[in-house]
Coordinates of C-alpha atoms in Angstrom, one line a residue:
M1 CA 161.3 119.6 113.4
A2 CA 162.4 116.0 113.7
G3 CA 159.3 115.2 115.7
Q4 CA 157.1 116.7 113.1
M5 CA 158.7 114.7 110.3
R6 CA 158.3 111.5 112.3
V7 CA 154.6 112.2 112.8
Y8 CA 154.0 112.9 109.1
R9 CA 155.8 109.7 108.1
Q10 CA 153.7 107.7 110.5
R11 CA 150.6 109.2 109.0
I12 CA 151.8 108.5 105.5
R13 CA 152.4 104.9 106.4
S14 CA 149.0 104.6 108.0
V15 CA 147.2 106.2 105.1
Q16 CA 149.1 104.0 102.6
S17 CA 147.9 100.9 104.6
T18 CA 144.3 102.2 104.4
K19 CA 144.6 102.9 100.7
K20 CA 145.7 99.3 100.1
I21 CA 142.6 98.0 101.8
T22 CA 140.1 100.4 100.1
R23 CA 141.8 99.7 96.7
A24 CA 141.4 96.0 97.2
M25 CA 137.8 96.3 98.3
E26 CA 137.1 98.5 95.2
L27 CA 138.5 95.9 92.9
I28 CA 136.6 93.1 94.6
A29 CA 133.3 95.0 94.4
A30 CA 134.0 95.9 90.7
S31 CA 134.6 92.2 89.9
R32 CA 131.5 91.0 91.7
V33 CA 129.1 93.7 90.5
V34 CA 129.4 92.3 86.9
K35 CA 127.9 89.0 87.9
A36 CA 125.4 90.7 90.1
R37 CA 124.2 92.8 87.1
Q38 CA 124.0 89.7 84.9
A39 CA 121.9 88.0 87.6
V40 CA 119.5 91.0 87.7
N41 CA 119.2 91.0 83.9
K42 CA 118.3 87.3 83.9
S43 CA 115.9 87.5 86.8
T44 CA 113.9 90.7 85.9
P45 CA 112.1 89.4 82.8
Y46 CA 111.0 86.3 84.5
A47 CA 109.7 88.2 87.6
L48 CA 107.8 90.7 85.3
A49 CA 106.4 87.9 83.2
L50 CA 105.0 86.1 86.3
T51 CA 103.5 89.4 87.5
R52 CA 101.8 90.0 84.2
A53 CA 100.5 86.4 84.1
C54 CA 99.1 86.7 87.6
S55 CA 97.6 90.0 86.8
A56 CA 96.1 88.7 83.6
V57 CA 94.4 85.7 85.4
A58 CA 92.9 88.0 88.0
T59 CA 91.8 90.6 85.5
H60 CA 90.3 88.3 82.9
S61 CA 88.5 85.9 85.3
N62 CA 86.0 86.4 88.0
T63 CA 88.1 84.5 90.5
D64 CA 88.6 85.9 94.0
H65 CA 91.9 84.6 95.5
V66 CA 93.2 85.3 98.9
L67 CA 96.4 86.8 97.6
T68 CA 94.7 89.1 95.1
T69 CA 91.7 90.2 97.2
E70 CA 91.8 93.6 99.0
R71 CA 90.9 93.4 102.7
D72 CA 87.9 95.4 103.6
D73 CA 89.6 97.2 106.5
P74 CA 93.4 96.6 106.5
K75 CA 94.8 97.1 109.9
N76 CA 98.3 95.7 109.7
A77 CA 100.9 96.1 106.9
G78 CA 104.1 94.1 106.6
V79 CA 107.1 96.1 105.3
V80 CA 110.1 94.0 104.1
I81 CA 113.2 96.2 104.3
F82 CA 116.3 95.3 102.2
T83 CA 119.7 96.6 103.5
S84 CA 123.3 95.4 103.6
D85 CA 125.1 93.2 106.1
R86 CA 128.3 95.2 105.9
G87 CA 129.1 98.9 105.8
L88 CA 131.6 100.8 103.6
A89 CA 128.9 101.1 100.9
G90 CA 128.2 104.8 101.1
A91 CA 124.6 105.8 101.7
Y92 CA 123.1 102.6 100.3
S93 CA 121.5 101.3 103.5
V94 CA 120.7 104.8 104.8
N95 CA 118.7 105.6 101.7
A96 CA 116.7 102.3 102.0
L97 CA 116.0 103.0 105.7
K98 CA 114.9 106.6 104.9
K99 CA 112.5 105.3 102.2
S100 CA 111.1 102.7 104.6
A101 CA 110.6 105.4 107.3
E102 CA 108.6 107.4 104.8
L103 CA 106.5 104.4 104.0
V104 CA 106.0 103.5 107.7
E105 CA 104.9 107.1 108.3
K106 CA 102.4 107.0 105.4
L107 CA 100.9 103.6 106.6
T108 CA 100.7 104.9 110.1
N109 CA 98.8 108.0 109.0
E110 CA 96.4 105.7 107.3
G111 CA 95.6 104.1 110.6
K112 CA 97.6 100.9 110.0
Q113 CA 100.0 99.1 112.3
V114 CA 103.4 98.2 110.7
S115 CA 105.1 94.8 111.0
P116 CA 108.8 95.1 109.9
Y117 CA 110.6 92.2 108.2
L118 CA 114.3 93.1 108.2
L119 CA 116.9 91.9 105.8
G120 CA 120.5 92.8 106.5
R121 CA 122.4 93.7 109.7
K122 CA 122.1 97.4 109.0
A123 CA 118.3 97.3 109.3
I124 CA 118.5 95.0 112.3
G125 CA 121.0 97.3 114.0
Y126 CA 118.9 100.3 113.1
Y127 CA 115.8 98.9 114.8
R128 CA 117.7 97.4 117.7
F129 CA 119.4 100.7 118.5
R130 CA 116.0 102.4 118.6
R131 CA 114.5 99.5 120.6
R132 CA 111.9 98.7 118.0
E133 CA 110.5 95.3 117.6
A134 CA 110.8 93.3 114.3
T135 CA 108.5 90.6 113.2
K136 CA 111.3 88.6 111.5
T137 CA 114.9 89.1 110.6
W138 CA 117.3 87.6 108.1
E139 CA 121.0 88.3 107.6
G140 CA 124.3 87.0 106.1
F141 CA 123.5 87.1 102.4
S142 CA 122.9 90.7 101.3
D143 CA 125.7 90.8 98.6
S144 CA 125.2 87.2 97.4
P145 CA 121.5 86.2 97.8
T146 CA 120.2 82.7 96.9
F147 CA 116.8 81.6 95.6
E148 CA 116.4 79.4 98.7
V149 CA 116.5 82.6 100.9
A150 CA 113.9 84.3 98.7
R151 CA 111.7 81.2 99.0
E152 CA 112.0 81.3 102.8
I153 CA 111.1 85.0 103.0
G154 CA 108.2 84.5 100.5
E155 CA 106.8 81.6 102.5
R156 CA 106.9 83.6 105.7
V157 CA 105.1 86.7 104.3
V158 CA 102.5 84.6 102.5
E159 CA 101.8 82.6 105.6
D160 CA 101.4 85.8 107.6
F161 CA 99.3 87.4 104.9
R162 CA 96.9 84.4 104.7
K163 CA 96.3 84.7 108.5
G164 CA 95.2 88.3 108.3
A165 CA 95.5 90.9 111.0
E166 CA 92.6 89.4 113.0
N167 CA 94.6 86.2 113.5
G168 CA 98.0 87.9 114.2
G169 CA 99.1 88.2 110.6
I170 CA 99.1 91.1 108.1
D171 CA 96.8 92.5 105.5
E172 CA 99.4 94.0 103.1
V173 CA 103.0 93.3 102.1
H174 CA 105.3 96.1 100.9
L175 CA 108.9 95.7 99.7
V176 CA 111.4 98.5 100.2
Y177 CA 114.5 97.7 98.2
T178 CA 117.1 99.5 96.0
R179 CA 116.5 99.2 92.3
F180 CA 119.7 98.9 90.2
Q181 CA 119.5 101.2 87.2
N182 CA 123.2 101.5 86.3
M183 CA 126.6 101.9 88.0
V184 CA 125.9 105.5 88.9
V185 CA 122.2 105.4 89.8
Q186 CA 120.6 103.1 92.4
E187 CA 117.2 104.2 93.6
P188 CA 115.3 103.0 96.7
V189 CA 111.8 102.1 95.7
V190 CA 108.6 100.7 97.3
L191 CA 106.6 97.8 95.7
R192 CA 103.3 96.5 97.1
L193 CA 103.7 92.8 96.8
L194 CA 100.4 91.6 98.3
P195 CA 97.6 91.8 97.6
L196 CA 98.5 91.8 93.9
E197 CA 97.5 95.1 92.3
I198 CA 95.4 94.3 89.3
S199 CA 95.9 96.4 86.2
D200 CA 94.0 96.3 82.9
S201 CA 97.2 96.9 81.0
D202 CA 100.6 95.1 81.3
D203 CA 102.2 98.1 83.0
V204 CA 102.8 96.1 86.2
D205 CA 106.4 96.9 86.7
G206 CA 106.0 100.7 87.0
D207 CA 108.3 101.5 84.1
G208 CA 105.5 103.1 82.1
Q209 CA 106.0 100.7 79.2
A210 CA 102.6 99.1 78.7
D211 CA 101.9 96.9 75.7
A212 CA 99.6 98.6 73.1
V213 CA 97.2 95.5 72.8
A214 CA 96.4 93.3 75.8
P215 CA 96.5 89.6 74.8
L216 CA 93.5 87.2 75.2
Y217 CA 93.9 84.3 77.6
E218 CA 92.4 80.9 78.1
F219 CA 93.0 79.2 81.5
E220 CA 93.3 75.4 82.0
P221 CA 92.3 73.6 84.1
S222 CA 90.7 76.6 85.9
P223 CA 91.6 80.2 86.9
E224 CA 91.6 79.2 90.6
Q225 CA 94.2 76.4 90.0
V226 CA 96.3 78.6 87.8
L227 CA 96.4 81.3 90.5
D228 CA 97.2 78.7 93.2
A229 CA 100.2 77.6 91.1
L230 CA 101.4 81.0 89.9
L231 CA 101.0 83.3 93.0
P232 CA 103.6 81.5 95.2
K233 CA 106.0 81.6 92.3
Y234 CA 105.2 85.3 91.8
V235 CA 106.0 86.2 95.4
T236 CA 109.2 84.3 95.4
A237 CA 110.3 85.6 92.0
R238 CA 109.6 89.3 93.0
I239 CA 111.5 88.9 96.3
F240 CA 114.4 87.2 94.6
N241 CA 114.6 89.9 92.0
A242 CA 114.5 92.5 94.8
L243 CA 117.4 90.7 96.5
L244 CA 119.4 90.6 93.3
Q245 CA 118.7 94.3 92.6
S246 CA 119.7 95.2 96.1
A247 CA 122.9 93.1 95.9
A248 CA 123.9 94.8 92.6
S249 CA 123.1 98.2 94.1
E250 CA 125.1 97.5 97.2
L251 CA 128.2 96.3 95.3
A252 CA 128.0 99.4 92.9
A253 CA 127.7 101.7 95.9
R254 CA 130.6 100.0 97.7
Q255 CA 132.8 100.3 94.5
R256 CA 132.1 104.0 94.3
A257 CA 132.6 104.5 98.1
M258 CA 135.9 102.7 98.0
K259 CA 137.1 104.5 94.9
S260 CA 136.3 107.8 96.6
A261 CA 138.2 106.6 99.8
T262 CA 141.2 105.5 97.7
D263 CA 141.3 108.9 95.9
N264 CA 141.0 110.7 99.3
A265 CA 143.9 108.6 100.6
E266 CA 146.1 109.6 97.7
E267 CA 145.3 113.2 98.3
L268 CA 146.2 112.8 102.0
I269 CA 149.5 111.1 101.1
K270 CA 150.3 114.0 98.8
T271 CA 149.5 116.5 101.5
Y272 CA 151.4 114.7 104.2
S273 CA 154.4 114.3 101.9
R274 CA 154.4 118.0 101.1
L275 CA 154.2 118.8 104.8
A276 CA 157.0 116.4 105.5
N277 CA 159.2 117.9 102.8
Q278 CA 158.5 121.4 104.2
A279 CA 159.5 120.2 107.7
R280 CA 162.6 118.6 106.3
Q281 CA 163.5 121.8 104.4
A282 CA 163.0 123.8 107.6
E283 CA 165.2 121.4 109.5
I284 CA 168.0 121.7 106.8
T285 CA 167.6 125.5 106.8
Q286 CA 167.9 125.6 110.6
E287 CA 171.0 123.3 110.5
I288 CA 172.7 125.6 107.9
S289 CA 171.9 128.6 110.0
E290 CA 173.4 127.0 113.0
I291 CA 176.5 126.0 111.0
V292 CA 176.9 129.5 109.6
G293 CA 176.3 131.0 113.0
G294 CA 178.9 128.7 114.5
A295 CA 181.5 129.6 111.8
S296 CA 180.9 133.3 112.3
A297 CA 181.3 132.9 116.0
L298 CA 184.7 131.1 115.5
E299 CA 185.9 133.9 113.1
D300 CA 185.0 136.5 115.7
A301 CA 186.7 134.6 118.4
S302 CA 189.9 134.3 116.4

């Protein structure tokens, strides 16, 4: 009995230590997700406005630009996968990797090769464990991305896209990231970044909220120069927005996961405390039985 109590007390102390850690991580994630949500809210209108502007130039002019022109026979597609650098965030990275696997399968069935661009140690580890090659990897910023990182990623994918598959580059660029909707819902989504998909309406963000009347545009000095100026900004802005959306999703998922872990730790502590009390009561009962038995034996002897 004494041995059982000692084991239960050790487990209670261990679970209490774990609970302190998960509770601290929950509070840290909760405090950081507020700023992450604000960053998403500030970034999204700018990214969508740039997308609409680029779409408008391409739609209302006869200009053929390398970043908006469909390749005749695309052979290689680049897939940029956004995951986390750290774990303890529930199924956040797993869901993004599953979505990317579905996209890779779809592209492969279309007869295209896939060039993965990996963001986050989870994606890097996933590919390394399966001995798959990656075109380029980035890590160390998943929960606090910067605009400089987005610019670096954008410059690399644009450079490879300009080359084309025939010159060792890519013919398409797809983003697989987790869109932050609210603290409960974070959805992995696929966005084709390049070539820019042209739409006659302003429904370029996939939210089904197109404007009723398309505006008229005049371009100065020329549509070609406008596209040259806007498209690199468009690529960087969409990648930065995807980074911010993924960061907010990661922090929200981590807060939920750590809250669940803390609640489970509390239940474990209650269970082990109850078992320890039962073991203690059994020990006391046994001691009383031994005392009564010893007293009865003494009475019989006398």
